[in-house]
Tab-separated table of C-alpha atoms in Angstrom:
chain	number	residue	atom	x	y	z
K	692	UNK	CA	72.765	104.897	114.000
K	693	UNK	CA	72.630	102.133	116.621
K	694	UNK	CA	74.313	102.586	120.009
K	695	UNK	CA	77.816	101.146	119.508
K	696	UNK	CA	78.102	102.433	115.943
K	697	UNK	CA	77.153	105.936	117.047
K	698	UNK	CA	79.783	105.775	119.792
K	699	UNK	CA	82.412	104.830	117.217
K	700	UNK	CA	81.337	107.591	114.866
K	701	UNK	CA	81.478	110.110	117.734
K	702	UNK	CA	84.977	108.824	118.576
K	703	UNK	CA	86.086	109.336	114.957
K	704	UNK	CA	84.791	112.905	115.004
K	705	UNK	CA	86.529	113.543	118.344
K	706	UNK	CA	89.788	112.178	116.931
K	707	UNK	CA	89.846	114.696	114.099
K	708	UNK	CA	88.776	117.592	116.301
K	709	UNK	CA	91.632	116.796	118.702
K	710	UNK	CA	94.322	116.417	116.038
K	711	UNK	CA	93.268	119.058	113.486
K	712	UNK	CA	95.405	117.485	110.738
K	713	UNK	CA	95.200	114.686	108.147
K	714	UNK	CA	95.597	111.229	109.684
K	715	UNK	CA	96.152	107.788	108.230
K	716	UNK	CA	94.147	104.782	109.362
K	717	UNK	CA	96.819	103.575	111.782
K	718	UNK	CA	96.893	106.953	113.505
K	719	UNK	CA	93.099	107.022	113.806
K	720	UNK	CA	93.039	103.532	115.326
K	721	UNK	CA	95.890	104.401	117.691
K	722	UNK	CA	94.203	107.567	118.950
K	723	UNK	CA	90.810	105.936	119.450
K	724	UNK	CA	92.434	102.861	121.001
K	725	UNK	CA	94.151	105.033	123.590
K	726	UNK	CA	91.266	107.409	124.338
K	727	UNK	CA	88.534	104.759	124.345
K	728	UNK	CA	90.474	101.775	125.660
K	729	UNK	CA	87.556	100.609	127.828
K	730	UNK	CA	84.937	100.840	125.074
K	731	UNK	CA	85.796	97.502	123.439
K	732	UNK	CA	85.616	98.882	119.910
K	733	UNK	CA	86.478	96.390	117.161
K	734	UNK	CA	89.245	97.863	114.929
K	735	UNK	CA	87.536	96.411	111.838
K	736	UNK	CA	84.335	98.244	112.758
K	737	UNK	CA	86.263	101.477	113.254
K	738	UNK	CA	87.801	101.055	109.793
K	739	UNK	CA	84.387	100.445	108.256
K	740	UNK	CA	82.966	103.556	109.892
K	741	UNK	CA	85.918	105.677	108.761
K	742	UNK	CA	85.392	104.519	105.166
K	743	UNK	CA	81.663	105.077	105.465
K	744	UNK	CA	82.256	108.620	106.715
K	745	UNK	CA	84.119	109.661	103.549
K	746	UNK	CA	82.322	111.873	101.103
K	747	UNK	CA	84.437	110.733	98.138
K	748	UNK	CA	84.610	106.929	98.604
K	749	UNK	CA	82.209	105.314	96.084
K	750	UNK	CA	81.187	102.268	98.126
K	751	UNK	CA	80.419	104.504	101.113
K	752	UNK	CA	77.817	106.313	99.023
K	753	UNK	CA	76.167	103.056	97.997
K	754	UNK	CA	76.399	100.875	101.123
K	755	UNK	CA	76.599	103.408	103.964
K	756	UNK	CA	74.171	106.070	102.881
K	757	UNK	CA	72.976	106.712	106.437
K	758	UNK	CA	76.464	107.347	107.849
K	759	UNK	CA	77.183	111.079	108.236
K	760	UNK	CA	79.821	112.088	105.688
K	761	UNK	CA	82.355	114.149	107.640
K	762	UNK	CA	85.684	112.987	106.149
K	763	UNK	CA	87.571	113.310	102.887
K	764	UNK	CA	90.028	110.612	101.722
K	765	UNK	CA	93.270	111.748	100.085
K	766	UNK	CA	94.243	108.918	97.769
K	767	UNK	CA	97.755	110.277	97.091
K	768	UNK	CA	98.966	109.715	100.655
K	769	UNK	CA	96.153	107.544	102.078
K	770	UNK	CA	95.135	110.048	104.721
K	771	UNK	CA	91.790	111.279	105.984
K	772	UNK	CA	90.765	114.775	107.027
K	773	UNK	CA	87.624	116.634	107.937
K	774	UNK	CA	85.994	117.653	104.690
K	775	UNK	CA	85.777	121.302	103.755
K	776	UNK	CA	82.425	122.956	103.314
K	777	UNK	CA	83.028	123.478	99.590
K	778	UNK	CA	83.736	119.750	99.082
K	779	UNK	CA	80.261	118.687	100.130
K	780	UNK	CA	78.054	117.615	97.291
K	781	UNK	CA	81.010	117.264	94.890
K	782	UNK	CA	81.561	113.527	95.269
K	783	UNK	CA	81.733	111.488	92.094
K	784	UNK	CA	79.406	108.573	92.813
K	785	UNK	CA	79.218	105.802	90.192
K	786	UNK	CA	76.101	103.793	89.619
K	787	UNK	CA	75.782	100.394	91.311
K	788	UNK	CA	76.331	98.693	87.956
K	789	UNK	CA	79.776	100.276	87.550
K	790	UNK	CA	81.161	99.154	90.912
K	791	UNK	CA	82.496	95.615	91.147
K	792	UNK	CA	81.475	93.509	94.182
K	793	UNK	CA	85.078	93.000	95.285
K	794	UNK	CA	85.473	96.756	95.570
K	795	UNK	CA	82.960	96.778	98.391
K	796	UNK	CA	85.371	94.654	100.426
K	797	UNK	CA	88.444	96.844	99.945
K	798	UNK	CA	90.591	97.033	103.081
K	799	UNK	CA	91.332	100.666	102.327
K	800	UNK	CA	89.718	103.225	99.987
K	801	UNK	CA	93.040	103.325	98.165
K	802	UNK	CA	92.660	99.601	97.480
K	803	UNK	CA	89.165	100.250	96.186
K	804	UNK	CA	90.617	102.662	93.670
K	805	UNK	CA	93.986	101.184	92.763
K	806	UNK	CA	94.122	97.618	94.132
K	807	UNK	CA	96.627	95.991	96.468
K	808	UNK	CA	96.573	93.568	99.405
K	809	UNK	CA	100.096	93.764	100.848
K	810	UNK	CA	99.466	97.234	102.222
K	811	UNK	CA	96.390	95.966	104.054
K	812	UNK	CA	98.297	93.057	105.623
K	813	UNK	CA	101.105	95.326	106.798
K	814	UNK	CA	98.549	97.766	108.166
K	815	UNK	CA	96.784	95.046	110.165
K	816	UNK	CA	100.069	93.952	111.757
K	817	UNK	CA	100.959	97.532	112.635
K	818	UNK	CA	97.480	98.337	113.941
K	819	UNK	CA	97.495	95.244	116.144
K	820	UNK	CA	100.839	96.125	117.696
K	821	UNK	CA	99.816	99.753	118.244
K	822	UNK	CA	96.989	98.492	120.457
K	823	UNK	CA	99.123	95.763	122.103
K	824	UNK	CA	102.575	97.271	122.572
K	825	UNK	CA	102.821	95.529	125.939
K	826	UNK	CA	103.204	92.240	124.074
K	827	UNK	CA	106.608	93.521	122.971
K	828	UNK	CA	107.562	94.945	126.349
K	829	UNK	CA	105.766	95.761	129.573
K	830	UNK	CA	105.136	99.502	129.914
K	831	UNK	CA	105.777	100.247	126.228
K	832	UNK	CA	103.456	102.976	124.905
K	833	UNK	CA	103.168	105.418	122.028
K	834	UNK	CA	105.611	108.325	122.098
K	835	UNK	CA	102.728	110.824	122.028
K	836	UNK	CA	98.978	110.760	121.454
K	837	UNK	CA	98.313	113.814	119.281
K	838	UNK	CA	99.286	113.227	116.621
K	839	UNK	CA	99.696	109.495	117.326
K	840	UNK	CA	103.265	108.375	116.751
K	841	UNK	CA	102.370	105.883	114.033
K	842	UNK	CA	104.124	106.218	110.656
K	843	UNK	CA	106.138	108.946	112.352
K	844	UNK	CA	107.575	111.300	109.720
K	845	UNK	CA	111.322	111.728	110.071
K	846	UNK	CA	113.446	113.589	107.479
K	847	UNK	CA	111.466	112.167	104.574
K	848	UNK	CA	111.294	108.679	106.156
K	849	UNK	CA	108.439	107.024	108.015
K	850	UNK	CA	108.995	105.112	111.248
K	851	UNK	CA	106.327	102.403	111.591
K	852	UNK	CA	105.762	103.050	115.302
K	853	UNK	CA	107.586	105.461	117.592
K	854	UNK	CA	107.110	104.371	121.195
K	855	UNK	CA	108.720	104.967	124.583
K	856	UNK	CA	109.660	102.486	127.252
K	857	UNK	CA	108.836	102.619	130.941
K	858	UNK	CA	111.854	104.883	131.507
K	859	UNK	CA	110.824	107.319	128.758
K	860	UNK	CA	113.490	106.209	126.286
K	861	UNK	CA	112.291	106.473	122.634
K	862	UNK	CA	111.836	103.113	120.916
K	863	UNK	CA	111.675	102.645	117.143
K	864	UNK	CA	109.396	99.693	116.305
K	865	UNK	CA	110.043	98.659	112.718
K	866	UNK	CA	107.894	95.980	111.070
K	867	UNK	CA	108.576	93.580	108.223
K	868	UNK	CA	105.646	91.562	106.938
K	869	UNK	CA	107.750	88.576	105.860
K	870	UNK	CA	111.481	88.014	106.423
K	871	UNK	CA	113.673	90.460	108.268
K	872	UNK	CA	116.909	90.837	106.294
K	873	UNK	CA	120.245	92.215	107.518
K	874	UNK	CA	119.803	95.474	105.598
K	875	UNK	CA	116.960	96.484	107.911
K	876	UNK	CA	119.584	97.069	110.616
K	877	UNK	CA	121.099	99.889	108.555
K	878	UNK	CA	117.664	101.415	108.068
K	879	UNK	CA	116.923	101.214	111.788
K	880	UNK	CA	120.310	102.712	112.729
K	881	UNK	CA	119.583	105.640	110.400
K	882	UNK	CA	116.279	106.218	112.208
K	883	UNK	CA	118.097	105.939	115.524
K	884	UNK	CA	120.621	108.637	114.614
K	885	UNK	CA	118.007	110.973	113.117
K	886	UNK	CA	115.760	110.651	116.166
K	887	UNK	CA	118.583	111.280	118.623
K	888	UNK	CA	119.248	114.562	116.810
K	889	UNK	CA	115.590	115.542	116.318
K	890	UNK	CA	114.430	114.720	119.842
K	891	UNK	CA	117.638	115.810	121.548
K	892	UNK	CA	117.987	112.536	123.451
K	893	UNK	CA	121.156	110.529	124.187
K	894	UNK	CA	119.623	107.145	123.459
K	895	UNK	CA	117.050	105.582	121.104
K	896	UNK	CA	116.236	101.868	121.244
K	897	UNK	CA	115.174	99.689	118.303
K	898	UNK	CA	112.725	96.783	118.122
K	899	UNK	CA	112.529	94.851	114.845
K	900	UNK	CA	109.482	92.629	114.246
K	901	UNK	CA	109.232	90.175	111.339
K	902	UNK	CA	107.604	86.871	110.471
K	903	UNK	CA	111.098	85.383	110.232
K	904	UNK	CA	114.378	86.700	111.629
K	905	UNK	CA	117.136	85.526	109.308
K	906	UNK	CA	120.564	84.365	110.466
K	907	UNK	CA	122.195	87.317	108.699
K	908	UNK	CA	119.913	89.715	110.555
K	909	UNK	CA	120.935	88.111	113.854
K	910	UNK	CA	124.592	88.552	112.917
K	911	UNK	CA	124.061	92.176	111.866
K	912	UNK	CA	122.253	92.995	115.125
K	913	UNK	CA	124.534	91.026	117.442
K	914	UNK	CA	126.895	93.885	118.294
K	915	UNK	CA	124.162	96.512	118.592
K	916	UNK	CA	123.162	96.678	122.252
K	917	UNK	CA	119.963	98.664	121.656
K	918	UNK	CA	118.430	96.391	118.994
K	919	UNK	CA	115.964	93.651	119.927
K	920	UNK	CA	114.470	91.112	117.514
K	921	UNK	CA	110.966	89.627	117.565
K	922	UNK	CA	109.180	87.114	115.370
K	923	UNK	CA	105.397	87.234	115.070
K	924	UNK	CA	102.993	84.405	114.267
K	925	UNK	CA	99.453	84.754	113.012
K	926	UNK	CA	96.750	82.849	114.873
K	927	UNK	CA	93.029	82.514	114.308
K	928	UNK	CA	90.191	82.780	116.786
K	929	UNK	CA	86.417	82.874	116.426
K	930	UNK	CA	83.974	84.898	118.503
K	931	UNK	CA	80.212	84.548	118.574
K	932	UNK	CA	78.546	87.852	117.631
K	933	UNK	CA	75.039	88.841	118.650
K	934	UNK	CA	72.656	89.795	115.835
K	935	UNK	CA	71.489	92.780	117.908
K	936	UNK	CA	72.433	96.152	116.435
K	937	UNK	CA	73.162	97.481	119.923
């Protein structure tokens, strides 16, 4: 593998050695983003290398034959883990003729197997904010690194991002791909109460991020002192890429 790609693959391996548990893509990106913040890794390249490292992802067997297969993808919960010794050599690899071209471009191995684009869009928004929490608030960072506090499991619920502010106060960052409706306040307040009990803290803040904050959401949040509202906007940029593999 060429220089930068090998560095990314080594970072992926280090991530799983450090966490010793199944991780989803957001958690992998968050961990590598924190540990290798100066490396300038492209999140899309990290994703591609994670997919290519899976022993049971069909397109990885066809298009990334030279990538060491160290991971196993669990379709049921979209997580990755280090593969077991007895799983090696058991992958079900279809012939090239049986794999459609669009499957090669799947944003997630789960999409390759069962379709779906909304999940990928939500994941990109979440992954971006995980690496740029300071855009929401100066000093904001993940609650903990290992495991990364992304899709934080809480009493059967999943918090999109659990962060902490510069004073160490826990902050729930909840994302909505399109409109943020008033009912999301109830969801966030539930997370707030559960976290206060689980973490044993007197205060948990809430940040809600959506493409559009509705008037009803503003009304619902108005009397809640620890809820802040943000709207995001997608922009496009282009970057010239060298053809060099290094």
